[in-house]
PDB file of C-alpha atoms in Angstrom:
ATOM      1  CA  MET A   1      -6.090 -18.210 -22.534  1.00 82.00           C
ATOM      2  CA  PRO A   2      -5.498 -14.607 -21.979  1.00 88.00           C
ATOM      3  CA  ASN A   3      -4.313 -14.093 -18.005  1.00 91.00           C
ATOM      4  CA  LEU A   4      -4.739 -10.287 -16.373  1.00 93.00           C
ATOM      5  CA  ASN A   5      -3.246  -9.140 -13.505  1.00 94.00           C
ATOM      6  CA  ASP A   6      -4.508  -5.786 -12.940  1.00 95.00           C
ATOM      7  CA  CYS A   7      -4.466  -4.222  -9.451  1.00 95.00           C
ATOM      8  CA  LYS A   8      -5.793   0.180  -7.764  1.00 97.00           C
ATOM      9  CA  MET A   9      -6.471   0.308  -4.109  1.00 95.00           C
ATOM     10  CA  MET A  10      -5.862   3.328  -1.946  1.00 96.00           C
ATOM     11  CA  GLY A  11      -5.658   3.631   1.774  1.00 96.00           C
ATOM     12  CA  HIS A  12      -3.702   5.469   3.855  1.00 96.00           C
ATOM     13  CA  LEU A  13      -0.622   4.204   4.846  1.00 97.00           C
ATOM     14  CA  THR A  14      -0.548   2.238   8.226  1.00 97.00           C
ATOM     15  CA  LYS A  15       3.424   3.019   8.732  1.00 95.00           C
ATOM     16  CA  ASP A  16       6.612   5.168   7.459  1.00 96.00           C
ATOM     17  CA  PRO A  17       7.724   3.688   3.866  1.00 97.00           C
ATOM     18  CA  THR A  18      10.849   1.910   4.100  1.00 97.00           C
ATOM     19  CA  LEU A  19      13.759   2.657   1.363  1.00 97.00           C
ATOM     20  CA  ASN A  20      16.818   0.168   0.522  1.00 97.00           C
ATOM     21  CA  PHE A  21      18.710  -0.288  -2.405  1.00 97.00           C
ATOM     22  CA  THR A  22      19.939  -3.946  -3.907  1.00 96.00           C
ATOM     23  CA  ALA A  23      23.352  -5.151  -4.336  1.00 96.00           C
ATOM     24  CA  ASN A  24      23.472  -2.937  -8.088  1.00 96.00           C
ATOM     25  CA  GLY A  25      22.332  -0.053  -5.783  1.00 96.00           C
ATOM     26  CA  VAL A  26      18.251  -0.092  -7.353  1.00 97.00           C
ATOM     27  CA  PRO A  27      15.941   1.720  -5.218  1.00 97.00           C
ATOM     28  CA  VAL A  28      13.160   0.013  -3.406  1.00 97.00           C
ATOM     29  CA  CYS A  29      10.975   1.015  -0.531  1.00 98.00           C
ATOM     30  CA  ASN A  30       7.971  -0.708   1.064  1.00 97.00           C
ATOM     31  CA  PHE A  31       5.500  -0.172   2.946  1.00 97.00           C
ATOM     32  CA  SER A  32       1.871  -1.238   4.120  1.00 96.00           C
ATOM     33  CA  MET A  33      -1.458   0.323   3.884  1.00 97.00           C
ATOM     34  CA  ALA A  34      -5.402  -0.491   5.023  1.00 97.00           C
ATOM     35  CA  ILE A  35      -7.882  -0.479   3.501  1.00 96.00           C
ATOM     36  CA  ASN A  36     -10.569  -0.060   5.461  1.00 94.00           C
ATOM     37  CA  THR A  37     -14.599  -1.139   3.235  1.00 94.00           C
ATOM     38  CA  TYR A  38     -17.529  -0.626   4.879  1.00 94.00           C
ATOM     39  CA  PHE A  39     -20.574  -2.298   3.827  1.00 94.00           C
ATOM     40  CA  THR A  40     -24.895  -2.943   6.114  1.00 94.00           C
ATOM     41  CA  THR A  41     -25.226  -6.300   6.749  1.00 92.00           C
ATOM     42  CA  ALA A  42     -28.383  -7.679   6.336  1.00 93.00           C
ATOM     43  CA  SER A  43     -29.622  -6.986   9.920  1.00 93.00           C
ATOM     44  CA  GLY A  44     -28.897  -3.158   8.613  1.00 93.00           C
ATOM     45  CA  ASP A  45     -26.032  -3.277  11.763  1.00 94.00           C
ATOM     46  CA  LYS A  46     -23.087  -1.202  10.025  1.00 95.00           C
ATOM     47  CA  ARG A  47     -19.942  -2.013   9.570  1.00 94.00           C
ATOM     48  CA  GLU A  48     -16.295  -1.973   8.945  1.00 94.00           C
ATOM     49  CA  GLU A  49     -13.670  -4.326   7.225  1.00 95.00           C
ATOM     50  CA  VAL A  50     -10.425  -3.379   6.893  1.00 96.00           C
ATOM     51  CA  CYS A  51      -8.132  -4.970   4.671  1.00 95.00           C
ATOM     52  CA  PHE A  52      -3.353  -5.048   5.148  1.00 96.00           C
ATOM     53  CA  ILE A  53      -1.881  -5.371   1.831  1.00 96.00           C
ATOM     54  CA  GLY A  54       2.529  -5.103   1.733  1.00 96.00           C
ATOM     55  CA  ILE A  55       3.601  -2.510  -1.855  1.00 97.00           C
ATOM     56  CA  VAL A  56       6.950  -2.175  -3.133  1.00 97.00           C
ATOM     57  CA  CYS A  57       7.913   0.034  -5.401  1.00 97.00           C
ATOM     58  CA  TRP A  58      11.436   0.513  -7.549  1.00 97.00           C
ATOM     59  CA  ALA A  59      13.206   2.788  -8.987  1.00 96.00           C
ATOM     60  CA  LYS A  60      11.912   6.815  -9.171  1.00 96.00           C
ATOM     61  CA  THR A  61       9.250   5.596  -7.644  1.00 96.00           C
ATOM     62  CA  ALA A  62      11.234   4.313  -4.442  1.00 97.00           C
ATOM     63  CA  GLU A  63      13.240   7.423  -3.698  1.00 96.00           C
ATOM     64  CA  SER A  64      10.085   9.547  -4.658  1.00 95.00           C
ATOM     65  CA  CYS A  65       7.426   6.775  -2.259  1.00 95.00           C
ATOM     66  CA  ALA A  66      10.500   6.949   0.715  1.00 96.00           C
ATOM     67  CA  GLN A  67      10.766  11.526   0.238  1.00 95.00           C
ATOM     68  CA  HIS A  68       7.235  12.490   0.056  1.00 93.00           C
ATOM     69  CA  CYS A  69       4.934   9.038   2.506  1.00 93.00           C
ATOM     70  CA  LYS A  70       4.511   8.640   5.795  1.00 95.00           C
ATOM     71  CA  LYS A  71       1.875   6.905   7.983  1.00 96.00           C
ATOM     72  CA  GLY A  72      -1.046   8.249   7.844  1.00 95.00           C
ATOM     73  CA  ASP A  73      -0.348   9.119   3.786  1.00 96.00           C
ATOM     74  CA  CYS A  74      -3.518   8.766   1.746  1.00 96.00           C
ATOM     75  CA  VAL A  75      -2.303   6.369  -1.325  1.00 96.00           C
ATOM     76  CA  LEU A  76      -3.434   5.987  -5.066  1.00 97.00           C
ATOM     77  CA  VAL A  77      -1.638   2.329  -5.924  1.00 97.00           C
ATOM     78  CA  THR A  78      -1.806   0.430  -9.248  1.00 97.00           C
ATOM     79  CA  GLY A  79       0.625  -2.238 -10.147  1.00 97.00           C
ATOM     80  CA  ARG A  80       0.432  -5.939 -10.314  1.00 97.00           C
ATOM     81  CA  LEU A  81       0.123  -8.630  -7.253  1.00 96.00           C
ATOM     82  CA  GLN A  82       2.673 -10.825  -6.846  1.00 96.00           C
ATOM     83  CA  GLN A  83       3.658 -13.765  -4.343  1.00 95.00           C
ATOM     84  CA  ARG A  84       6.934 -13.585  -2.825  1.00 92.00           C
ATOM     85  CA  GLN A  85       8.362 -17.044  -1.579  1.00 93.00           C
ATOM     86  CA  TRP A  86      11.831 -17.655   1.204  1.00 90.00           C
ATOM     87  CA  GLU A  87      12.149 -20.328   4.254  1.00 93.00           C
ATOM     88  CA  THR A  88      13.325 -19.251   7.630  1.00 91.00           C
ATOM     89  CA  ASP A  89      14.153 -21.936  10.673  1.00 93.00           C
ATOM     90  CA  GLY A  90      12.914 -24.119   8.279  1.00 92.00           C
ATOM     91  CA  GLN A  91       9.476 -23.009   7.744  1.00 94.00           C
ATOM     92  CA  LYS A  92       8.614 -21.934   4.157  1.00 94.00           C
ATOM     93  CA  ARG A  93       6.754 -18.305   3.564  1.00 93.00           C
ATOM     94  CA  GLN A  94       5.457 -16.509   1.723  1.00 94.00           C
ATOM     95  CA  LYS A  95       3.311 -13.317   1.150  1.00 92.00           C
ATOM     96  CA  HIS A  96       1.083 -11.939  -1.498  1.00 94.00           C
ATOM     97  CA  GLU A  97       2.133  -8.426  -2.187  1.00 96.00           C
ATOM     98  CA  ILE A  98       1.653  -4.971  -4.938  1.00 97.00           C
ATOM     99  CA  CYS A  99       4.494  -4.288  -7.044  1.00 97.00           C
ATOM    100  CA  ALA A 100       3.229  -0.828  -7.419  1.00 97.00           C
ATOM    101  CA  GLU A 101       3.972   0.720 -11.061  1.00 95.00           C
ATOM    102  CA  SER A 102       2.741   4.368  -9.900  1.00 95.00           C
ATOM    103  CA  VAL A 103       2.044   5.860  -7.237  1.00 96.00           C
ATOM    104  CA  VAL A 104      -0.922   8.811  -6.589  1.00 95.00           C
ATOM    105  CA  PHE A 105      -0.130  10.873  -3.343  1.00 93.00           C
ATOM    106  CA  ILE A 106      -3.286  11.895  -2.035  1.00 91.00           C
ATOM    107  CA  PRO A 107      -4.074  15.255  -0.664  1.00 86.00           C
ATOM    108  CA  LYS A 108      -5.856  15.991   2.480  1.00 80.00           C
ATOM    109  CA  ASP A 109      -8.633  17.950   2.732  1.00 71.00           C
ATOM    110  CA  LYS A 110      -7.728  21.321   3.901  1.00 55.00           C
ATOM    111  CA  LYS A 111     -11.402  23.499   4.889  1.00 47.00           C
ATOM    112  CA  GLU A 112      -9.814  27.033   6.108  1.00 45.00           C
ATOM    113  CA  LYS A 113     -10.691  28.015   9.181  1.00 45.00           C
ATOM    114  CA  LYS A 114     -13.604  31.217   8.623  1.00 44.00           C
ATOM    115  CA  GLU A 115     -12.783  33.837  10.771  1.00 44.00           C
ATOM    116  CA  GLU A 116     -15.281  34.915  13.019  1.00 42.00           C
TER     117      GLU A 116
END
């Protein structure tokens, strides 16, 4: 049976990215982003839901994100969903995150003011 693990998300960074290096010197960058969804309930009320997701990227993509991204920036991330597991103080922990294959920086709308 075939499998598919392909994610594409666009949202805003919730904090500045952090750049670290593995023991072998490979760059790894972590950041989180907020993805907002807007909808109208059956009763006509307008609602907003926010999904927070962690992003990890490697090598040149990691260095580029660390250099060019900051909190509040909008990015389009394409990658795969992965689950990490670890243990802290005897407690098993797990986290789902996106392992980014590409990150596209979305420029902010720059509306020029008309001089009157």
